[in-house]
Coordinates of N, CA and C in Angstrom, one line a residue:
G29 N 11.6 0.7 4.7 CA 12.4 2.2 5.3 C 10.6 2.9 6.1
I30 N 9.7 2.4 5.2 CA 8.4 2.8 6.6 C 8.6 2.0 8.2
V31 N 9.1 1.1 8.5 CA 9.8 0.9 9.8 C 10.3 1.5 9.9
I32 N 11.7 1.2 9.0 CA 11.9 2.3 9.9 C 11.2 3.8 10.4
C33 N 11.4 4.6 9.6 CA 10.3 5.9 10.0 C 9.5 5.8 11.1
F34 N 9.1 4.8 11.6 CA 7.6 4.9 12.5 C 8.7 4.8 13.3
R35 N 9.1 3.8 13.3 CA 10.3 3.4 14.5 C 11.1 4.7 15.2
K36 N 11.6 5.4 14.3 CA 12.4 6.7 15.1 C 11.7 7.4 15.4
V37 N 10.3 7.8 15.2 CA 8.8 8.2 15.7 C 9.0 8.0 16.6
L38 N 8.6 6.3 17.3 CA 7.6 5.6 18.0 C 9.0 5.5 19.2
N39 N 9.8 5.2 19.0 CA 10.9 5.6 20.3 C 11.6 6.7 20.7
R40 N 11.7 7.3 19.4 CA 11.9 8.9 20.3 C 10.7 9.5 21.1
H41 N 9.5 8.7 21.0 CA 8.9 9.0 22.3 C 8.0 8.0 23.4
E42 N 9.6 7.2 23.4 CA 9.6 6.2 24.2 C 8.4 5.2 24.2
H43 N 7.3 4.9 22.7 CA 6.9 3.9 23.0 C 7.8 2.5 22.4
F44 N 7.8 1.7 22.9 CA 9.0 0.4 22.9 C 9.0 -0.9 22.5
D45 N 7.5 -0.4 22.8 CA 7.1 -2.6 23.0 C 6.4 -2.5 22.0
I46 N 6.1 -2.0 20.6 CA 5.4 -1.9 19.0 C 6.2 -3.0 18.8
T47 N 6.3 -4.0 18.1 CA 7.0 -4.7 16.8 C 6.8 -4.4 15.5
D48 N 7.9 -5.1 15.0 CA 7.8 -4.7 13.2 C 7.0 -5.2 13.1
E49 N 6.2 -6.7 13.1 CA 4.5 -6.8 12.4 C 4.2 -6.0 12.8
Q50 N 3.7 -5.7 14.2 CA 2.8 -4.3 13.9 C 2.6 -3.0 13.5
I51 N 3.2 -2.2 13.4 CA 3.9 -1.8 12.1 C 3.5 -1.7 10.5
K52 N 3.6 -2.7 10.4 CA 3.4 -3.4 9.0 C 1.9 -4.1 8.9
R53 N 1.9 -4.3 9.9 CA -0.3 -4.2 9.6 C -0.4 -3.2 9.1
T54 N 0.5 -2.2 10.1 CA -0.8 -0.2 8.7 C -0.7 0.2 8.6
I55 N -0.2 -0.7 7.0 CA 1.3 -0.2 6.2 C -0.8 -0.4 5.3
G56 N -0.7 1.4 4.6 CA -1.6 1.8 3.7 C -2.7 2.6 4.5
K57 N -2.4 2.7 5.6 CA -3.6 3.1 6.3 C -2.8 5.1 6.2
T58 N -3.4 5.8 6.8 CA -3.5 7.2 6.5 C -1.9 7.2 8.1
L59 N -1.4 8.7 8.5 CA 0.2 8.1 9.4 C -0.8 8.2 10.4
E60 N -2.1 9.3 10.6 CA -2.2 9.3 12.1 C -3.3 8.6 12.6
E61 N -4.5 7.2 11.5 CA -4.6 5.8 11.4 C -3.0 5.2 12.3
S62 N -2.3 4.8 11.8 CA -1.4 4.7 12.0 C -0.9 4.9 12.9
F63 N -1.1 5.6 13.2 CA -0.3 6.0 14.3 C -1.2 5.9 16.0
T64 N -1.9 6.4 16.0 CA -3.1 5.8 16.9 C -3.2 4.0 17.3
I65 N -3.2 3.7 15.8 CA -3.2 1.9 16.2 C -2.4 1.1 17.0
L66 N -1.0 1.9 17.0 CA 0.1 1.7 17.3 C 0.3 2.3 18.5
T67 N -0.1 2.8 19.2 CA 0.4 3.7 19.9 C -1.3 3.8 20.8
G68 N -2.1 4.4 20.4 CA -3.8 4.4 21.2 C -4.1 5.6 21.6
I69 N -3.5 7.0 21.4 CA -3.1 8.5 21.1 C -3.7 8.8 19.9
E70 N -5.0 9.3 20.1 CA -6.2 9.9 20.6 C -5.9 11.4 19.0
A71 N -5.1 11.8 19.8 CA -5.3 14.0 20.6 C -4.4 14.0 19.0
P72 N -5.4 15.2 18.5 CA -4.8 15.3 16.6 C -4.0 16.4 17.0
Q73 N -3.7 17.5 17.5 CA -2.0 17.5 17.8 C -1.2 16.8 18.1
T74 N -0.7 15.8 18.8 CA -0.1 14.9 19.3 C 0.6 14.1 17.1
L75 N -0.8 13.8 17.1 CA -0.8 12.8 15.6 C -0.6 13.5 14.4
A76 N -0.5 15.0 14.0 CA 0.0 16.1 13.9 C 1.4 16.5 13.8
E77 N 1.5 16.5 15.3 CA 2.8 16.2 15.4 C 3.5 14.9 14.8
Y78 N 3.8 14.2 15.1 CA 3.8 12.3 15.3 C 4.4 12.3 13.4
R79 N 2.9 12.9 12.8 CA 2.7 13.0 11.2 C 4.0 13.5 10.5
Q80 N 4.4 15.0 11.3 CA 5.6 15.1 10.7 C 7.3 14.8 10.8
E81 N 6.3 14.7 12.6 CA 8.2 13.3 12.9 C 8.5 12.8 11.3
F82 N 8.1 12.3 11.3 CA 7.8 10.8 10.0 C 8.2 11.0 8.6
I83 N 7.6 12.1 8.2 CA 8.1 12.6 7.2 C 9.5 13.4 7.2
G84 N 9.9 13.9 8.4 CA 11.2 14.1 8.2 C 12.0 12.9 8.3
E85 N 11.4 12.5 8.9 CA 12.7 10.8 9.5 C 12.4 10.1 7.1
A86 N 11.6 10.1 7.2 CA 10.8 9.7 5.3 C 12.3 10.7 4.6
D87 N 12.7 11.6 4.6 CA 13.0 12.7 4.0 C 14.5 11.9 3.9
I88 N 14.6 11.7 5.0 CA 16.1 10.6 5.6 C 16.6 9.7 4.8
H89 N 15.6 8.7 5.8 CA 15.4 7.2 6.2 C 14.6 6.5 4.0
M90 N 13.5 7.3 4.0 CA 12.6 6.0 3.1 C 13.8 5.7 2.0
N91 N 14.0 6.5 1.3 CA 14.6 5.5 -0.6 C 15.5 5.2 -0.5
V92 N 17.1 5.6 0.9 CA 17.3 5.2 0.2 C 17.2 3.1 0.8
N93 N 16.7 3.2 2.0 CA 15.4 1.8 1.9 C 14.6 1.1 0.9
T94 N 14.3 2.0 0.2 CA 13.6 0.8 -0.6 C 14.0 0.6 -1.9
F95 N 13.1 -0.8 -1.5 CA 13.6 -1.7 -2.8 C 12.3 -1.8 -3.2
L96 N 12.9 -2.5 -5.1 CA 12.2 -2.9 -6.1 C 12.1 -5.0 -6.0
F97 N 11.2 -5.4 -5.9 CA 11.3 -6.3 -6.2 C 11.9 -7.2 -7.9
P98 N 13.2 -7.8 -7.3 CA 13.7 -8.4 -8.6 C 12.8 -7.9 -10.1
E99 N 11.5 -8.7 -9.9 CA 10.6 -9.0 -10.6 C 9.9 -7.5 -11.9
T100 N 9.9 -6.0 -10.8 CA 8.7 -5.3 -11.1 C 9.4 -4.2 -12.6
V101 N 10.8 -3.8 -12.5 CA 11.2 -3.4 -14.0 C 11.0 -4.3 -15.6
S102 N 11.4 -5.4 -15.1 CA 10.9 -6.5 -16.6 C 9.8 -7.0 -16.3
V103 N 8.5 -6.9 -16.0 CA 7.6 -7.1 -15.9 C 6.2 -5.8 -16.5
L104 N 6.8 -4.6 -15.4 CA 6.4 -3.4 -16.5 C 7.2 -3.1 -17.7
Q105 N 8.1 -3.5 -17.8 CA 8.3 -3.0 -19.4 C 8.2 -3.8 -20.5
A106 N 8.1 -5.1 -19.7 CA 6.7 -5.9 -20.9 C 4.7 -6.1 -21.4
L107 N 4.9 -5.2 -20.3 CA 3.2 -4.8 -20.8 C 3.8 -2.7 -21.0
K108 N 4.7 -2.7 -21.0 CA 4.4 -1.1 -21.8 C 4.8 -1.8 -23.2
A109 N 5.1 -2.6 -23.4 CA 6.3 -2.5 -25.0 C 4.2 -3.3 -25.0
Q110 N 2.9 -3.7 -24.8 CA 2.3 -4.7 -25.2 C 1.4 -3.4 -25.1
G111 N 1.8 -2.2 -23.9 CA 0.4 -0.8 -25.4 C -0.5 -0.2 -23.7
A112 N 0.3 -1.0 -23.0 CA -0.3 -1.2 -21.7 C -0.5 0.4 -20.5
K113 N -1.7 0.8 -20.1 CA -1.1 2.6 -19.4 C -0.3 1.9 -18.5
I114 N 0.5 2.7 -17.6 CA 0.2 2.3 -16.8 C 1.0 3.5 -15.7
G115 N 0.5 3.5 -14.4 CA 0.6 4.5 -13.1 C 0.4 4.3 -12.0
I116 N 1.1 4.6 -11.2 CA 1.3 4.4 -9.1 C -0.1 5.8 -8.6
V117 N -1.3 5.0 -7.6 CA -1.7 5.5 -7.2 C -1.1 5.1 -6.0
S118 N -0.5 6.2 -5.3 CA -0.5 5.2 -4.0 C -0.8 6.9 -1.9
T119 N 0.3 6.4 -1.0 CA -0.1 7.3 -0.5 C 0.9 8.5 0.1
K120 N 2.8 7.6 -0.5 CA 3.0 8.3 -0.4 C 3.0 9.9 -1.0
F121 N 4.0 10.3 -1.0 CA 4.4 11.4 -1.5 C 4.7 11.9 -3.0
R122 N 4.9 12.0 -4.2 CA 5.0 12.2 -5.5 C 6.5 12.9 -5.1
Y123 N 7.2 13.4 -4.9 CA 8.4 13.1 -5.4 C 9.1 12.6 -4.9
R124 N 8.5 11.6 -3.5 CA 9.5 10.7 -3.0 C 9.1 9.5 -4.2
L125 N 8.4 9.0 -4.2 CA 7.7 8.4 -5.2 C 8.9 8.0 -7.1
K126 N 9.4 9.6 -7.7 CA 9.5 9.1 -8.0 C 10.9 9.0 -7.9
A127 N 11.3 10.7 -6.8 CA 13.0 10.0 -6.5 C 13.9 8.6 -6.6
V128 N 13.0 7.6 -6.3 CA 13.4 6.1 -6.6 C 12.8 5.8 -8.3
L129 N 12.2 5.5 -8.1 CA 11.2 5.7 -9.9 C 12.1 6.3 -10.9
D130 N 13.1 6.4 -10.8 CA 14.1 7.5 -11.9 C 15.1 6.8 -12.4
Q131 N 15.2 5.9 -11.3 CA 16.5 4.5 -10.5 C 16.5 4.2 -11.2
H132 N 15.0 3.6 -11.9 CA 14.7 2.1 -12.8 C 14.6 2.8 -13.8
F133 N 13.8 3.9 -14.8 CA 13.1 3.8 -15.2 C 12.9 5.2 -15.8
P134 N 12.9 5.7 -17.1 CA 13.1 6.5 -18.1 C 12.1 7.5 -17.1
T135 N 12.1 8.5 -17.5 CA 11.3 9.8 -16.8 C 10.0 10.0 -16.9
D136 N 9.4 9.7 -18.2 CA 8.2 9.9 -19.0 C 7.5 8.3 -18.6
F137 N 8.5 7.4 -18.0 CA 8.0 6.1 -18.5 C 6.8 5.6 -18.2
F138 N 5.7 6.1 -16.7 CA 4.9 6.2 -16.2 C 4.3 6.6 -16.6
D139 N 2.3 7.0 -17.1 CA 1.5 7.6 -17.5 C 0.8 8.9 -16.5
V140 N 0.7 7.7 -15.4 CA 0.5 8.6 -14.2 C 0.4 8.8 -13.4
I141 N 1.2 9.3 -11.9 CA 1.1 9.2 -11.0 C 0.9 9.6 -9.7
I142 N 0.3 9.5 -8.5 CA -0.7 9.8 -8.0 C -0.1 10.2 -6.3
G143 N -0.2 11.2 -5.9 CA 0.9 10.7 -5.3 C -0.2 11.6 -4.3
G144 N 0.0 11.4 -2.5 CA -0.8 11.9 -1.3 C -1.6 13.9 -1.3
E145 N -0.6 14.3 -2.0 CA -0.7 15.7 -2.4 C -1.5 15.7 -3.1
D146 N -1.6 14.5 -4.2 CA -2.8 15.2 -4.9 C -4.2 15.5 -5.0
V147 N -4.3 14.4 -3.0 CA -5.6 14.3 -3.5 C -6.2 14.7 -2.2
K148 N -7.6 15.2 -1.3 CA -8.0 15.7 -0.3 C -8.4 14.0 1.2
E149 N -9.2 13.0 0.4 CA -9.2 11.9 1.1 C -7.8 10.9 0.4
K150 N -7.8 10.0 1.6 CA -7.1 8.9 1.5 C -7.7 7.7 1.2
K151 N -7.1 6.6 0.9 CA -7.1 5.0 0.9 C -8.0 4.8 1.8
P152 N -9.1 3.9 1.8 CA -10.0 3.5 0.6 C -10.9 3.9 0.1
N153 N -10.7 5.8 0.5 CA -11.7 6.4 -0.6 C -11.0 6.6 -1.8
P154 N -12.3 5.8 -2.9 CA -11.7 5.4 -4.3 C -10.7 7.0 -4.8
H155 N -10.5 8.6 -4.8 CA -9.8 9.6 -5.7 C -9.1 9.6 -6.9
G156 N -8.8 8.7 -5.7 CA -7.4 8.8 -5.7 C -7.4 8.0 -8.1
I157 N -7.9 6.5 -7.7 CA -7.9 5.9 -8.7 C -8.7 6.4 -9.7
Q158 N -9.9 7.3 -9.6 CA -11.7 8.0 -9.8 C -9.8 8.6 -11.1
K159 N -9.3 9.6 -10.4 CA -8.5 10.6 -10.6 C -7.1 10.8 -11.6
A160 N -6.8 10.0 -11.5 CA -5.7 8.6 -12.2 C -6.7 7.8 -13.4
L161 N -7.4 7.6 -13.6 CA -8.5 6.6 -14.5 C -8.4 8.4 -15.8
K162 N -9.6 8.6 -14.4 CA -9.5 11.3 -16.1 C -8.1 10.9 -16.0
K163 N -7.6 10.9 -15.8 CA -5.9 11.5 -16.7 C -5.5 11.0 -17.7
L164 N -6.0 9.8 -17.8 CA -5.4 8.6 -18.2 C -6.4 7.7 -19.6
H165 N -7.7 8.9 -19.5 CA -8.1 8.6 -20.1 C -9.6 7.1 -20.9
R166 N -9.4 6.5 -19.6 CA -9.2 5.5 -19.6 C -10.8 4.5 -17.9
D167 N -11.3 4.0 -18.5 CA -12.3 2.8 -18.4 C -12.6 2.3 -17.5
R168 N -13.0 2.6 -16.1 CA -12.8 1.8 -14.5 C -12.5 0.0 -15.3
K169 N -13.4 0.0 -16.2 CA -13.8 -1.4 -16.2 C -11.9 -2.3 -17.1
E170 N -11.7 -1.3 -17.8 CA -10.8 -1.9 -17.9 C -9.2 -1.4 -17.6
T171 N -8.9 -1.5 -16.2 CA -9.2 -1.0 -15.2 C -8.7 -3.1 -14.1
L172 N -7.2 -2.7 -13.6 CA -6.5 -3.6 -13.3 C -5.9 -2.4 -11.8
Y173 N -6.3 -3.3 -10.5 CA -5.8 -2.5 -9.7 C -4.5 -3.0 -8.5
I174 N -2.9 -3.0 -8.5 CA -2.2 -4.0 -8.6 C -1.9 -2.9 -7.0
G175 N -2.6 -4.0 -5.9 CA -1.5 -3.6 -4.7 C -1.4 -4.7 -2.8
D176 N -0.4 -4.1 -1.8 CA 0.1 -4.7 -1.2 C -0.4 -4.7 0.3
S177 N -1.6 -4.7 0.1 CA -2.6 -3.7 1.6 C -4.6 -4.5 2.1
I178 N -5.1 -4.8 2.5 CA -5.6 -4.5 2.7 C -7.0 -3.7 1.7
I179 N -6.1 -2.2 2.7 CA -6.6 -1.0 2.5 C -7.0 -1.0 0.4
D180 N -5.7 -1.6 0.5 CA -5.2 -1.2 -1.5 C -6.9 -2.2 -1.5
A181 N -6.9 -3.3 -1.1 CA -8.8 -3.7 -1.7 C -9.9 -3.8 -1.6
Q182 N -9.5 -2.4 -0.5 CA -11.0 -1.8 -0.2 C -11.6 -0.7 -1.2
T183 N -9.7 -0.3 -1.7 CA -9.5 1.1 -2.8 C -10.7 0.1 -3.9
A184 N -10.1 -0.6 -4.6 CA -10.6 -1.3 -5.0 C -12.2 -0.9 -5.8
L185 N -12.5 -1.7 -5.0 CA -14.1 -2.4 -4.5 C -14.5 -1.4 -4.7
H186 N -13.9 0.0 -2.9 CA -15.1 1.2 -3.8 C -14.3 2.3 -5.1
A187 N -13.8 2.0 -6.1 CA -13.0 3.0 -7.5 C -14.1 1.4 -8.3
K188 N -14.8 0.3 -8.1 CA -15.0 0.0 -8.8 C -14.5 -0.7 -10.1
V189 N -13.2 -1.2 -10.1 CA -12.3 -1.7 -10.7 C -12.0 -2.7 -10.3
D190 N -10.8 -4.3 -11.2 CA -10.2 -5.1 -10.5 C -9.0 -5.6 -9.6
F191 N -8.8 -5.7 -9.6 CA -8.0 -5.6 -8.1 C -6.7 -7.9 -7.7
V192 N -5.6 -7.3 -8.1 CA -5.2 -8.0 -7.6 C -4.6 -7.7 -6.1
G193 N -3.7 -8.7 -5.1 CA -2.9 -8.1 -4.1 C -1.7 -9.3 -3.0
V194 N -1.7 -8.6 -4.0 CA -0.2 -9.4 -2.6 C -0.2 -8.7 -0.4
L195 N -0.2 -9.8 0.3 CA -0.7 -9.5 1.5 C 0.5 -9.9 2.4
E196 N 0.7 -9.4 3.3 CA 1.8 -9.4 4.1 C 0.1 -11.0 4.9
R197 N 1.9 -11.8 4.9 CA 1.3 -13.5 5.7 C 0.2 -12.9 6.7
G198 N 0.9 -11.9 8.2 CA -0.5 -11.8 9.0 C -1.6 -11.6 8.4
Q199 N -1.6 -10.2 7.8 CA -2.7 -9.9 7.2 C -4.0 -11.1 6.7
M200 N -3.5 -12.1 6.0 CA -4.4 -13.1 5.7 C -5.6 -13.5 6.9
P201 N -5.7 -13.4 8.0 CA -6.7 -13.8 8.3 C -7.8 -13.1 8.9
K202 N -7.8 -11.6 8.6 CA -8.9 -10.6 9.2 C -9.0 -11.1 7.5
F203 N -8.1 -11.0 6.6 CA -8.8 -10.8 5.5 C -9.9 -11.2 5.1
W204 N -10.0 -12.6 5.2 CA -11.1 -13.6 5.1 C -11.7 -13.5 5.9
T205 N -11.8 -12.6 7.1 CA -13.5 -12.2 7.7 C -13.5 -11.4 7.2
S206 N -13.1 -10.6 5.7 CA -14.2 -10.2 5.5 C -14.1 -10.8 3.7
Q207 N -14.0 -11.5 3.4 CA -14.7 -12.4 2.3 C -15.5 -13.5 2.6
D208 N -16.6 -13.8 1.8 CA -18.2 -14.6 0.9 C -16.8 -15.9 0.8
I209 N -15.9 -15.2 0.0 CA -15.6 -16.9 -0.5 C -14.6 -16.9 -0.8
G210 N -13.1 -18.4 -1.5 CA -11.9 -17.7 -1.8 C -11.9 -18.4 -2.8
V211 N -11.0 -17.8 -3.9 CA -11.0 -19.1 -5.2 C -9.8 -19.1 -5.6
N212 N -8.9 -20.0 -5.1 CA -7.7 -20.4 -5.4 C -7.3 -20.6 -6.3
F213 N -7.0 -21.1 -6.8 CA -5.5 -20.8 -8.2 C -4.2 -21.9 -8.5
S214 N -3.6 -21.9 -7.2 CA -2.2 -22.1 -7.0 C -2.2 -23.7 -6.6
D215 N -1.4 -24.0 -7.6 CA -0.6 -25.2 -7.0 C 0.7 -25.7 -6.6
Y216 N 0.7 -25.2 -5.6 CA 2.1 -24.8 -4.9 C 1.4 -24.6 -3.5
E217 N 3.1 -24.8 -2.5 CA 3.2 -25.7 -1.3 C 2.3 -24.2 -0.1
G218 N 1.6 -24.5 0.8 CA 0.6 -23.2 0.7 C -1.0 -23.5 0.4
R219 N -0.9 -24.2 -0.3 CA -2.4 -24.0 -0.6 C -3.9 -24.6 0.6
S220 N -3.1 -25.8 0.4 CA -4.0 -26.1 1.6 C -4.3 -26.0 2.9
I221 N -3.1 -24.4 3.4 CA -3.2 -23.7 4.3 C -4.0 -22.7 4.5
S222 N -3.7 -22.5 2.7 CA -4.5 -21.2 2.4 C -6.5 -21.3 2.1
I223 N -6.5 -22.9 1.7 CA -8.3 -23.3 2.4 C -8.2 -23.1 3.2
M224 N -7.7 -23.9 3.9 CA -7.9 -23.8 5.9 C -8.3 -22.9 6.6
E225 N -7.5 -21.5 6.1 CA -7.9 -20.2 6.5 C -8.7 -19.5 6.2
A226 N -8.7 -19.3 4.7 CA -10.7 -18.9 4.9 C -11.8 -19.5 5.2
M227 N -11.8 -21.3 5.3 CA -12.3 -21.7 5.5 C -13.2 -20.9 7.5
K228 N -12.0 -21.4 8.5 CA -11.9 -21.2 9.9 C -12.3 -19.6 9.7
N229 N -12.1 -18.5 8.9 CA -12.8 -17.2 9.2 C -14.1 -17.0 8.6
G230 N -14.9 -17.8 8.3 CA -16.0 -17.6 7.6 C -15.5 -17.4 6.2
A231 N -14.9 -17.8 5.3 CA -15.2 -17.8 3.6 C -15.3 -19.4 3.0
V232 N -16.6 -20.0 2.3 CA -16.5 -20.9 1.0 C -15.4 -21.2 0.1
P233 N -14.5 -21.7 0.3 CA -13.4 -22.2 -0.2 C -13.5 -22.2 -2.0
I234 N -13.5 -22.0 -3.2 CA -13.5 -22.3 -4.2 C -12.1 -22.7 -5.3
V235 N -12.1 -24.7 -4.6 CA -10.9 -24.3 -6.0 C -11.0 -24.6 -7.3

């Protein structure tokens, strides 16, 4: 959904040489930051126009092209059954998140949802996580934040909460350059590649 919406806006303004992979690498950033990275445009008015166009396209294309991983519902249901408080902190609008989530979960399943309209500062500013914790009456030391971008990892770091992340393959080299050590628990194929990448980009691997 995100790629489609970006592609619609970029093509409309004749930015045809931008790949899907380049678009995916900007996920987690604000729309203005993403359009600057992709096009080189820095003029606030132009970026604001692109942002509004993206929102318009998202109202059409985002939810119908958003799909949950197969395990998402069962894992969250299991965590809920064990008494875990579950929330979402996202740069996406809350109404759009709820439109997708309501197709898979009861309306009161999530204990808190913080959308882009609920915070003044976007990720990696920790305000969203802090606001969620305040609503949940929970301490950061008992919180696990799960994300899918380097921006999410930085947000968790600034909020001082534990983090588990899944990164796109193309994001890994940049991720390793910002780390001092890498701890690898996996026994699956690809483990040796991860270790070599960590070493190549300056991180010391711990197995």
